[in-house]
Amino acid sequence: MELSNWWSYTTLLLMWGWLPSYLTQTTPPTQTSPSPALKTGRLKFRLTGYPRKHNEGRIEVFYKDEWGTICDDDFSLANAHVLCRQLGFVSATGWAHSAKYGKGAGKIWLDNVQCSGSEMSIALCKSRGWGNSDCTHDEDAGVICKDERLPGYTDTDNVIETSVRLKGGTHQGEGRVEVLRGSEWGTVCDDRWNLQAASVVCRELGFGSAKEALTGARMGQGVGPIHMNEVQCSGQERSIWNCRFKNITSEDCQHTEDASVRCNTPYMGFHKMVRITGGRSQYEGRVEVLSLDVNRTQRWGLLCGEGWSTREAMVVCRQLGLGYANHGLQETWYWDGSNVTDMAWSGVKCVGDELALSQCQRHKVFSCQKTATRFAAGVICSETASDLVLNAPLVQQTVYIEDRPLHMLYCAAEEDCLSKSAAKANWPYGHRRLLRFSSEIRNIGRADFKPKAGRHSWVWHACHGHYHSMDIFTHYDLLSLNGSKVAEGHKASFCLEDSECQDGVAKRYECANFGDQGITVGCWDLYRHDIDCQWVDITDVKPGNYIFQVVINPNFEVAESDFTNNAMKCNCKYDGHRIWLHNCHIGETHMT
């Protein structure tokens, strides 16, 4: 067989998935030599964007540790054939131009790509070279692949973008359904929501079928857009986006109708390894773990309370199926001590999202200063919890700079709301430069947010004329692009109250007249830009590009159902006279 015919034949076999992998490494003499991409590491590909099915979308390629797009100049069906095969599909049925699936971000890796259609990789096609493009993301190319997989293909190197997640659930595999449309997460309306649709969501997330399809915002109300309504699935779809649904308008649905699911999850048996004892109900008590003693026999033992916090308590409550942690207690002397065990573990430290205490860090050798029973770790659990989230667009809309005279800042200095250099200023002459903005903090959980400290320990502030219930409730920070802190403006103390509520929800908390403090479910606490300490002191900050960050409940002092939505970040540009915030968004931060 002539070499050229052999190459055509092997290419066909490759397309059909019949060639062993060691034969696919040969480069034909008629092809261009491999690009640097093939020498420095294997390329990865993914389909992204909206609206799309699992076998179509904006094509993105991972090169030099960065995802980027391909320009539609000179794009063809032959190009799409090559890319679809690299994604594990047998061929392409079409392609899309002009960012049909939405504009990408970052690099445009390839431009003027010209393939014959038989290439093993897009890197073997003609192009202007990696990263050499005169395009914008308005020209991002997409592909539509035939919905038939190459035999034996595995997705070890390629990524299909996850477009669904669960929020607000108590246990693994349950929560409010949220879907990604473009770059924005939103909820699903519960009209016609049923077990078939819920099962599609559960399988898409890697669980089995659904146990329950829940309506009426049973897992808390979301914020932002509602992307889907009247979802109808057969139950066999690979993604909820493959089901029939209606686009939503504000008149159709409210967040009180957000859909939720409970998925069937594997039995792990974690609840048998921990228990709580001595409390007044099944939801509270001293924590005991089942561990091996020096004789390799199992025994129950208490945990040292030193360093015990809400985050460790969250893991215990989750492990026992008791919901969320209201409190993590370092002293438990007020509970029944008639049937206690010795201490077994010390130095337990959790991130907060572990499924069991055994997954947390702890001392290898027991070390505890106070080993009496009264200093054993304890928890108080609850089936519901609050969930705070900041209104990010409002921050971006209200930001400005003010040069405020020092004689107007005595109260702020008393509350430690200025940078350290203010102490050396020539009071009352001069001024401080302040980055000012409004913040609106909503409670979208299923329980009211209340300060941890009782009113007996609240502090009266004569400047503001009311009591402050939390020492540190929110951090306001300006960061360099590498993450180091340039300026901070945390509100040293807070008074929590319901400024406004959604329709049908009554205010329950107010600061005036020594009233109860907190944020009701469905309400928000608004701190306007013109309130004292609602700022970052940037007097000493040089012009440049920064990151502006707001973190709610930074010390996890009060339990919430979801801490990953407590941070907001914006890109910030400061030229010495003006300031701009853009791309303000709630960060998917993990607890650290």
Coordinates of C-alpha atoms in Angstrom, one line a residue:
M1 CA 0.0 0.0 0.0
E2 CA 1.4 3.4 -1.0
L3 CA 2.1 5.7 2.0
S4 CA -0.4 8.4 0.9
N5 CA -3.2 5.8 0.6
W6 CA -2.2 4.3 4.0
W7 CA -2.5 7.8 5.6
S8 CA -6.0 8.4 4.1
Y9 CA -7.0 4.9 5.3
T10 CA -5.7 5.4 8.9
T11 CA -7.3 8.8 9.1
L12 CA -10.7 7.3 8.3
L13 CA -10.1 4.6 10.9
L14 CA -9.2 7.3 13.4
M15 CA -12.4 9.1 12.7
W16 CA -14.4 6.0 13.3
G17 CA -12.4 5.2 16.5
W18 CA -11.0 1.9 15.3
L19 CA -7.3 2.6 15.5
P20 CA -5.2 1.7 18.6
S21 CA -3.7 4.8 20.2
Y22 CA -0.1 3.9 19.4
L23 CA -0.8 4.2 15.6
T24 CA -2.4 7.6 16.0
Q25 CA 0.9 9.2 16.9
T26 CA 2.4 9.1 13.4
T27 CA 2.7 12.4 11.5
P28 CA 2.2 12.0 7.7
P29 CA 4.9 13.5 5.5
T30 CA 2.4 15.7 3.7
Q31 CA 1.4 17.5 6.9
T32 CA 3.0 20.5 8.5
S33 CA 5.1 19.8 11.5
P34 CA 3.4 19.9 15.0
S35 CA 3.0 23.3 16.5
P36 CA 4.6 24.2 19.8
A37 CA 1.3 23.2 21.5
L38 CA 1.9 19.6 20.8
K39 CA 5.4 19.7 22.1
T40 CA 4.6 21.6 25.4
G41 CA 1.5 19.6 26.3
R42 CA -1.7 18.2 25.0
L43 CA -4.5 20.6 24.0
K44 CA -7.8 20.5 25.8
F45 CA -11.1 21.6 24.3
R46 CA -14.6 22.5 25.6
L47 CA -18.0 23.7 24.4
T48 CA -19.4 26.7 26.3
G49 CA -21.9 29.5 25.8
Y50 CA -25.7 29.8 25.7
P51 CA -28.2 28.7 24.5
R52 CA -26.8 25.4 23.4
K53 CA -27.1 21.6 23.7
H54 CA -24.4 19.4 25.0
N55 CA -23.0 18.8 21.4
E56 CA -22.8 22.4 20.3
G57 CA -21.4 25.7 21.5
R58 CA -18.6 28.2 21.4
I59 CA -15.4 26.3 20.9
E60 CA -12.6 27.0 23.4
V61 CA -9.1 25.6 23.5
F62 CA -6.7 25.3 26.5
Y63 CA -3.2 26.3 25.5
K64 CA -0.3 27.5 27.7
D65 CA -2.5 27.1 30.9
E66 CA -5.2 29.4 29.6
W67 CA -8.6 28.9 27.9
G68 CA -9.2 30.9 24.8
T69 CA -11.4 31.1 21.7
I70 CA -11.0 30.7 17.9
C71 CA -11.9 33.5 15.4
D72 CA -14.5 32.8 12.7
D73 CA -12.3 34.3 9.9
D74 CA -11.9 31.6 7.2
F75 CA -13.7 29.1 9.4
S76 CA -15.3 26.1 7.6
L77 CA -17.1 22.9 8.1
A78 CA -13.7 21.1 7.7
N79 CA -12.4 23.0 10.7
A80 CA -15.5 22.0 12.7
H81 CA -15.0 18.3 11.7
V82 CA -11.5 18.4 13.2
L83 CA -12.7 20.1 16.4
C84 CA -15.7 17.9 16.9
R85 CA -13.5 14.8 16.7
Q86 CA -11.2 16.2 19.3
L87 CA -14.2 16.7 21.5
G88 CA -15.1 13.0 21.0
F89 CA -17.9 13.3 18.4
V90 CA -17.8 11.5 15.1
S91 CA -18.1 14.6 12.9
A92 CA -19.6 18.1 12.6
T93 CA -23.0 19.0 11.2
G94 CA -22.4 22.7 11.1
W95 CA -20.6 25.7 12.6
A96 CA -21.5 29.2 13.8
H97 CA -19.9 32.6 13.4
S98 CA -20.2 36.0 15.1
A99 CA -20.3 34.7 18.7
K100 CA -23.7 33.0 18.2
Y101 CA -23.1 31.3 21.6
G102 CA -22.0 34.4 23.3
K103 CA -18.7 36.2 23.5
G104 CA -15.8 34.5 25.2
A105 CA -13.1 36.1 27.4
G106 CA -9.3 36.1 27.5
K107 CA -7.1 35.0 24.6
I108 CA -8.2 34.5 21.0
W109 CA -5.8 31.6 20.4
L110 CA -6.3 30.9 16.7
D111 CA -7.3 33.0 13.6
N112 CA -7.7 32.2 9.9
V113 CA -7.7 28.5 10.6
Q114 CA -7.8 26.4 7.4
C115 CA -8.2 22.6 7.8
S116 CA -8.7 19.9 5.1
G117 CA -10.9 18.0 7.5
S118 CA -8.7 15.0 8.0
E119 CA -6.2 16.4 10.5
M120 CA -5.8 14.7 13.8
S121 CA -5.6 18.0 15.6
I122 CA -6.5 21.6 15.0
A123 CA -2.8 22.3 15.7
L124 CA -1.9 20.7 12.4
C125 CA -4.1 23.0 10.4
K126 CA -2.9 26.2 8.7
S127 CA -3.4 29.4 10.8
R128 CA -1.8 32.7 11.7
G129 CA -0.1 31.0 14.7
W130 CA -1.0 30.7 18.4
G131 CA -2.2 34.0 19.9
N132 CA -1.7 35.9 16.6
S133 CA -5.2 37.4 15.8
D134 CA -6.8 40.6 14.6
C135 CA -10.2 39.6 15.8
T136 CA -12.5 40.5 18.8
H137 CA -14.7 38.2 20.8
D138 CA -17.6 39.3 18.6
E139 CA -16.1 36.9 16.1
D140 CA -15.8 33.8 18.3
A141 CA -16.5 30.6 16.4
G142 CA -18.8 27.8 17.4
V143 CA -19.4 24.2 16.3
I144 CA -22.4 21.9 16.0
C145 CA -21.3 18.3 16.4
K146 CA -23.2 15.2 15.3
D147 CA -24.6 13.7 18.5
E148 CA -22.7 10.4 18.2
R149 CA -19.6 9.7 20.2
L150 CA -16.4 8.1 18.9
P151 CA -16.3 4.5 20.1
G152 CA -14.0 4.1 23.1
Y153 CA -13.6 7.9 23.5
T154 CA -13.2 9.2 27.1
D155 CA -13.4 12.8 28.3
T156 CA -10.1 12.7 30.2
D157 CA -8.7 15.6 28.3
N158 CA -11.7 17.7 27.4
V159 CA -14.2 19.6 29.4
I160 CA -17.9 20.1 28.9
E161 CA -18.9 23.2 30.9
T162 CA -21.2 22.5 33.9
S163 CA -24.2 24.7 33.7
V164 CA -26.2 23.7 36.7
R165 CA -25.6 23.8 40.5
L166 CA -27.4 23.3 43.8
K167 CA -27.6 26.0 46.5
G168 CA -29.0 26.3 50.0
G169 CA -29.4 22.6 50.7
T170 CA -28.7 21.0 54.1
H171 CA -27.3 17.7 52.8
Q172 CA -25.1 16.5 49.9
G173 CA -27.2 16.3 46.7
E174 CA -30.0 18.7 47.6
G175 CA -30.6 22.4 47.1
R176 CA -32.2 25.2 45.0
V177 CA -31.5 24.6 41.3
E178 CA -29.5 27.3 39.6
V179 CA -28.5 27.3 35.9
L180 CA -25.8 29.3 34.1
R181 CA -27.0 31.4 31.2
G182 CA -24.2 33.4 29.5
S183 CA -22.0 34.3 32.5
E184 CA -24.9 34.8 35.0
W185 CA -26.4 32.3 37.4
G186 CA -30.2 32.2 37.8
T187 CA -32.9 30.1 39.2
V188 CA -35.7 27.9 37.7
C189 CA -39.4 28.6 38.3
D190 CA -41.4 25.7 39.8
D191 CA -44.3 25.8 37.3
R192 CA -44.8 22.2 36.1
W193 CA -41.6 21.2 38.0
N194 CA -41.6 17.4 38.5
L195 CA -39.6 14.4 39.3
Q196 CA -38.5 13.8 35.6
A197 CA -36.9 17.3 35.4
A198 CA -35.4 16.9 38.9
S199 CA -33.8 13.6 37.8
V200 CA -32.2 15.2 34.8
V201 CA -30.6 17.8 37.1
C202 CA -29.4 15.1 39.6
R203 CA -27.8 13.0 36.9
E204 CA -26.2 16.1 35.3
L205 CA -24.5 16.7 38.7
G206 CA -23.2 13.1 39.0
F207 CA -25.9 11.8 41.3
G208 CA -28.5 9.2 40.6
S209 CA -32.2 9.9 40.0
A210 CA -34.1 12.4 42.1
K211 CA -35.7 11.5 45.3
E212 CA -37.9 14.7 45.4
A213 CA -38.8 17.6 43.2
L214 CA -39.5 20.6 45.6
T215 CA -41.5 23.7 44.8
G216 CA -42.1 27.0 46.6
A217 CA -38.5 28.0 47.4
R218 CA -38.2 25.1 49.9
M219 CA -34.4 25.5 49.8
G220 CA -34.5 29.3 50.1
Q221 CA -35.0 32.1 47.5
G222 CA -32.4 32.9 45.0
V223 CA -31.4 36.4 43.8
G224 CA -30.9 37.8 40.3
P225 CA -32.6 36.4 37.2
I226 CA -35.0 33.5 36.8
H227 CA -33.8 31.8 33.6
M228 CA -36.4 29.0 33.1
N229 CA -40.1 28.4 33.4
E230 CA -42.4 25.4 32.8
V231 CA -39.5 23.0 32.3
Q232 CA -40.7 19.7 30.7
C233 CA -38.3 16.8 30.5
S234 CA -38.8 13.2 29.5
G235 CA -36.2 12.2 32.1
Q236 CA -33.7 10.9 29.6
E237 CA -32.0 14.2 28.7
R238 CA -28.3 14.7 29.4
S239 CA -28.8 18.3 30.6
I240 CA -31.7 20.4 31.8
W241 CA -30.9 22.7 28.8
N242 CA -32.0 19.9 26.5
C243 CA -35.5 19.9 28.0
R244 CA -38.3 22.1 26.7
F245 CA -38.8 25.3 28.7
K246 CA -40.2 28.8 28.4
N247 CA -38.1 32.0 28.8
I248 CA -39.2 34.0 31.8
T249 CA -40.6 37.4 32.3
S250 CA -40.9 39.2 35.7
E251 CA -44.7 38.8 35.5
D252 CA -44.5 35.0 35.1
C253 CA -42.6 34.0 38.3
Q254 CA -41.0 35.3 41.5
H255 CA -38.2 33.9 43.6
T256 CA -40.9 32.6 46.0
E257 CA -41.4 29.9 43.3
D258 CA -37.8 28.8 42.9
A259 CA -37.5 25.0 42.2
S260 CA -35.3 22.6 44.3
V261 CA -34.3 19.0 44.3
R262 CA -33.3 16.2 46.6
C263 CA -31.1 13.6 44.8
N264 CA -30.5 10.0 45.7
T265 CA -26.9 9.9 47.1
P266 CA -24.6 7.1 48.1
Y267 CA -24.9 5.8 51.7
M268 CA -21.6 6.8 53.5
G269 CA -22.4 5.8 57.1
F270 CA -20.7 9.0 58.4
H271 CA -23.5 9.6 60.9
K272 CA -22.5 6.5 62.9
M273 CA -19.0 7.9 63.7
V274 CA -20.2 10.9 65.7
R275 CA -22.9 11.7 68.3
I276 CA -24.0 14.6 70.5
T277 CA -24.9 14.0 74.2
G278 CA -26.1 16.0 77.2
G279 CA -28.1 18.6 75.4
R280 CA -31.7 19.6 76.0
S281 CA -32.9 18.3 72.6
Q282 CA -31.6 16.1 69.7
Y283 CA -30.2 19.3 68.0
E284 CA -27.6 20.1 70.7
G285 CA -25.0 18.5 72.9
R286 CA -21.4 17.8 73.5
V287 CA -19.6 16.2 70.5
E288 CA -18.3 12.7 70.8
V289 CA -16.4 10.7 68.1
L290 CA -15.9 7.0 67.7
S291 CA -12.2 6.3 67.6
L292 CA -9.6 3.6 68.3
D293 CA -7.8 3.6 71.6
V294 CA -4.2 2.3 72.2
N295 CA -5.6 -1.2 72.3
R296 CA -7.2 -0.8 68.9
T297 CA -10.7 -1.1 70.4
Q298 CA -13.4 1.4 69.5
R299 CA -14.5 3.9 72.1
W300 CA -16.4 7.2 72.3
G301 CA -14.6 10.3 73.3
L302 CA -15.1 14.0 73.7
L303 CA -13.4 16.8 71.7
C304 CA -11.3 19.5 73.3
G305 CA -13.1 22.8 73.0
E306 CA -10.0 24.9 72.4
G307 CA -10.3 26.6 69.0
W308 CA -13.7 25.0 68.3
S309 CA -15.8 27.3 66.1
T310 CA -18.9 27.5 63.9
R311 CA -17.0 25.9 61.0
E312 CA -16.3 22.7 62.9
A313 CA -19.9 22.7 64.2
M314 CA -21.2 22.9 60.7
V315 CA -19.5 19.7 59.8
V316 CA -20.9 17.9 62.8
C317 CA -24.5 19.0 62.1
R318 CA -24.1 18.0 58.5
Q319 CA -22.7 14.6 59.4
L320 CA -25.6 13.9 61.7
G321 CA -28.2 15.1 59.3
L322 CA -29.3 17.8 61.6
G323 CA -29.0 20.7 59.2
Y324 CA -26.9 23.7 60.0
A325 CA -24.9 24.9 63.0
N326 CA -26.3 27.8 65.0
H327 CA -23.3 27.7 67.4
G328 CA -20.0 26.0 68.0
L329 CA -19.4 26.0 71.7
Q330 CA -16.1 25.9 73.6
E331 CA -17.7 25.4 77.0
T332 CA -20.6 23.1 77.8
W333 CA -20.8 23.1 81.6
Y334 CA -24.5 23.9 81.6
W335 CA -25.5 20.6 80.0
D336 CA -26.0 17.2 81.7
G337 CA -22.7 15.7 82.7
S338 CA -23.8 12.5 84.3
N339 CA -22.8 10.2 81.4
V340 CA -19.7 11.7 79.9
T341 CA -16.6 10.1 78.3
D342 CA -12.9 11.2 78.3
M343 CA -11.5 13.5 75.7
A344 CA -10.2 11.8 72.6
W345 CA -9.4 14.5 70.0
S346 CA -7.9 17.9 70.1
G347 CA -7.0 20.6 67.7
V348 CA -9.8 19.9 65.3
K349 CA -9.8 22.4 62.4
C350 CA -12.3 22.2 59.5
V351 CA -12.8 24.3 56.4
G352 CA -16.5 23.8 56.8
D353 CA -17.6 21.9 53.7
E354 CA -16.3 18.5 54.8
L355 CA -18.8 15.6 55.0
A356 CA -17.4 14.3 58.3
L357 CA -15.1 15.3 61.1
S358 CA -12.6 12.6 60.2
Q359 CA -11.9 14.6 57.0
C360 CA -10.8 17.7 59.1
Q361 CA -7.3 18.3 60.5
R362 CA -6.5 17.4 64.2
H363 CA -3.6 16.9 66.5
K364 CA -1.8 13.6 65.9
V365 CA -1.0 13.5 69.6
F366 CA -3.7 14.7 72.0
S367 CA -2.9 18.1 73.4
C368 CA -5.4 20.2 75.4
Q369 CA -4.9 22.7 78.1
K370 CA -8.3 22.3 79.7
T371 CA -9.5 18.7 79.8
A372 CA -12.4 19.0 82.2
T373 CA -15.8 18.1 80.8
R374 CA -17.0 21.7 81.0
F375 CA -14.5 22.6 78.3
A376 CA -15.6 19.9 75.8
A377 CA -16.7 21.1 72.4
G378 CA -20.4 21.4 71.7
V379 CA -22.9 22.2 69.0
I380 CA -26.4 23.6 68.6
C381 CA -27.9 22.6 65.2
S382 CA -30.9 23.9 63.3
E383 CA -32.8 22.7 60.3
T384 CA -32.7 26.2 58.8
A385 CA -30.1 28.9 58.5
S386 CA -29.7 32.4 57.2
D387 CA -27.9 33.2 54.0
L388 CA -26.5 36.7 53.3
V389 CA -25.6 38.1 49.9
L390 CA -24.6 41.5 48.8
N391 CA -26.3 43.4 45.9
A392 CA -23.2 43.7 43.7
P393 CA -24.7 46.0 41.0
L394 CA -25.7 48.6 43.6
V395 CA -22.0 48.9 44.7
Q396 CA -20.9 49.5 41.1
Q397 CA -23.7 52.1 40.5
T398 CA -23.1 54.2 43.7
V399 CA -19.3 54.4 44.0
Y400 CA -17.6 57.8 44.1
I401 CA -14.7 59.7 45.8
E402 CA -15.1 62.3 48.5
D403 CA -12.4 64.5 50.0
R404 CA -13.9 64.8 53.5
P405 CA -12.6 67.4 56.0
L406 CA -11.0 66.1 59.1
H407 CA -13.2 68.2 61.4
M408 CA -16.1 66.0 60.2
L409 CA -14.4 62.7 60.9
Y410 CA -14.0 62.7 64.7
C411 CA -16.7 60.1 65.1
A412 CA -15.3 58.0 62.3
A413 CA -11.8 58.1 63.9
E414 CA -13.3 57.0 67.2
E415 CA -14.8 53.9 65.5
D416 CA -11.5 53.1 63.8
C417 CA -12.9 53.7 60.3
L418 CA -9.8 55.5 58.9
S419 CA -6.4 54.3 57.8
K420 CA -3.6 54.4 60.4
S421 CA -2.0 57.5 58.9
A422 CA -5.0 59.5 60.0
A423 CA -3.6 59.4 63.6
K424 CA -0.6 61.5 62.4
A425 CA -2.8 64.1 60.5
N426 CA -2.9 67.7 61.6
W427 CA -6.4 67.6 63.1
P428 CA -8.8 69.3 62.5
Y429 CA -7.1 70.7 59.4
G430 CA -6.8 68.8 56.1
H431 CA -9.0 66.0 54.7
R432 CA -9.1 62.3 54.0
R433 CA -9.9 60.8 50.6
L434 CA -12.7 58.3 50.8
L435 CA -14.0 55.7 48.4
R436 CA -17.7 55.7 49.1
F437 CA -20.5 53.4 48.0
S438 CA -23.8 51.9 49.1
S439 CA -24.2 48.3 50.3
E440 CA -27.4 46.4 50.4
I441 CA -27.1 43.0 52.3
R442 CA -30.0 40.6 51.6
N443 CA -31.0 37.6 53.6
I444 CA -32.1 34.9 51.1
G445 CA -31.9 32.0 53.5
R446 CA -34.6 30.2 55.5
A447 CA -33.9 31.7 58.9
D448 CA -33.4 35.3 60.2
F449 CA -29.8 36.5 60.6
K450 CA -29.3 37.5 64.2
P451 CA -26.1 38.7 65.9
K452 CA -24.3 36.1 68.0
A453 CA -23.9 38.5 71.0
G454 CA -26.9 39.0 73.3
R455 CA -28.1 42.6 73.8
H456 CA -26.4 42.7 77.2
S457 CA -23.1 43.0 75.4
W458 CA -24.1 45.4 72.7
V459 CA -22.1 48.7 72.7
W460 CA -23.8 52.1 72.7
H461 CA -22.3 54.6 70.2
A462 CA -23.2 58.2 71.0
C463 CA -22.1 59.4 67.5
H464 CA -24.7 57.3 65.8
G465 CA -27.3 57.3 68.6
H466 CA -27.8 53.5 68.8
Y467 CA -26.4 50.2 69.9
H468 CA -24.0 48.2 67.7
S469 CA -24.5 44.4 68.0
M470 CA -21.5 43.0 66.0
D471 CA -17.8 44.0 66.3
I472 CA -17.0 43.1 62.7
F473 CA -19.8 42.3 60.3
T474 CA -18.2 43.3 56.9
H475 CA -14.8 43.9 55.6
Y476 CA -14.2 46.6 52.9
D477 CA -10.8 46.1 51.3
L478 CA -8.8 47.5 48.3
L479 CA -6.4 44.9 47.0
S480 CA -3.5 44.9 44.6
L481 CA -3.8 42.7 41.5
N482 CA -1.7 40.0 43.3
G483 CA -4.1 40.0 46.3
S484 CA -2.2 42.0 48.9
K485 CA -4.2 44.5 50.9
V486 CA -3.6 48.2 49.9
A487 CA -6.3 49.8 52.0
E488 CA -9.1 48.7 54.3
G489 CA -12.3 50.3 55.6
H490 CA -14.1 47.6 57.6
K491 CA -17.0 48.9 59.6
A492 CA -15.7 48.3 63.1
S493 CA -19.3 47.9 64.5
F494 CA -22.7 47.3 63.0
C495 CA -26.3 47.9 63.9
L496 CA -28.4 45.3 62.0
E497 CA -32.0 46.1 60.9
D498 CA -34.5 45.6 58.2
S499 CA -34.3 48.7 55.9
E500 CA -36.7 47.3 53.3
C501 CA -38.4 44.0 52.6
Q502 CA -39.9 42.3 49.5
D503 CA -43.6 42.3 49.0
G504 CA -45.6 40.4 51.7
V505 CA -42.7 40.4 54.2
A506 CA -43.0 42.5 57.4
K507 CA -40.0 44.2 59.0
R508 CA -39.0 42.6 62.4
Y509 CA -35.8 44.3 63.4
E510 CA -34.8 48.0 63.9
C511 CA -32.0 49.7 65.8
A512 CA -34.0 52.5 67.3
N513 CA -35.1 52.4 70.9
F514 CA -32.8 49.5 71.8
G515 CA -34.9 47.3 69.5
D516 CA -34.1 43.7 68.4
Q517 CA -31.4 43.5 65.7
G518 CA -31.1 41.2 62.8
I519 CA -32.1 40.8 59.1
T520 CA -35.4 39.0 58.4
V521 CA -35.7 36.4 55.6
G522 CA -36.7 38.3 52.5
C523 CA -35.4 41.7 53.8
W524 CA -32.2 43.7 53.5
D525 CA -30.1 46.0 55.5
L526 CA -29.1 49.1 53.4
Y527 CA -26.1 51.1 54.3
R528 CA -26.2 54.2 52.1
H529 CA -23.1 55.8 50.7
D530 CA -23.5 58.9 52.9
I531 CA -23.4 57.0 56.3
D532 CA -20.3 57.3 58.4
C533 CA -17.8 54.5 57.8
Q534 CA -19.4 53.3 54.6
W535 CA -16.1 53.8 52.8
V536 CA -12.5 52.8 52.3
D537 CA -9.9 55.4 53.3
I538 CA -7.7 55.6 50.1
T539 CA -5.8 58.8 51.1
D540 CA -2.5 56.9 50.9
V541 CA -3.3 54.9 47.7
K542 CA -1.4 55.6 44.5
P543 CA -3.1 55.7 41.1
G544 CA -3.4 52.3 39.5
N545 CA -5.5 49.2 38.9
Y546 CA -6.9 47.3 41.9
I547 CA -9.5 44.8 43.2
F548 CA -12.2 46.1 45.4
Q549 CA -13.6 43.4 47.8
V550 CA -16.4 43.3 50.3
V551 CA -16.7 40.2 52.6
I552 CA -19.8 39.7 54.8
N553 CA -19.6 37.9 58.1
P554 CA -15.8 37.4 57.5
N555 CA -15.1 35.5 60.7
F556 CA -18.1 33.1 60.3
E557 CA -19.4 34.4 63.6
V558 CA -23.0 33.7 62.6
A559 CA -23.9 30.4 60.8
E560 CA -25.2 30.6 57.3
S561 CA -26.3 27.9 54.8
D562 CA -23.9 29.1 52.2
F563 CA -20.6 31.0 52.9
T564 CA -19.4 30.8 49.3
N565 CA -21.6 33.8 48.3
N566 CA -20.3 36.1 51.1
A567 CA -17.6 37.8 49.0
M568 CA -18.1 40.4 46.3
K569 CA -15.2 41.6 44.0
C570 CA -14.9 44.4 41.5
N571 CA -12.2 45.5 39.1
C572 CA -11.1 49.0 40.2
K573 CA -9.3 51.8 38.3
Y574 CA -8.1 54.9 40.2
D575 CA -6.3 57.7 38.3
G576 CA -5.7 59.9 41.3
H577 CA -8.8 62.0 40.9
R578 CA -11.6 59.6 39.7
I579 CA -12.5 56.0 40.4
W580 CA -14.2 53.3 38.3
L581 CA -15.6 50.0 39.4
H582 CA -16.6 47.4 36.8
N583 CA -17.4 43.6 36.7
C584 CA -18.7 43.7 40.3
H585 CA -19.8 40.1 41.0
I586 CA -20.4 37.7 43.8
G587 CA -17.3 35.5 44.1
E588 CA -17.5 31.7 44.2
T589 CA -15.1 31.8 47.2
H590 CA -14.3 28.7 49.3
M591 CA -14.1 29.1 53.0
T592 CA -10.5 29.6 54.1

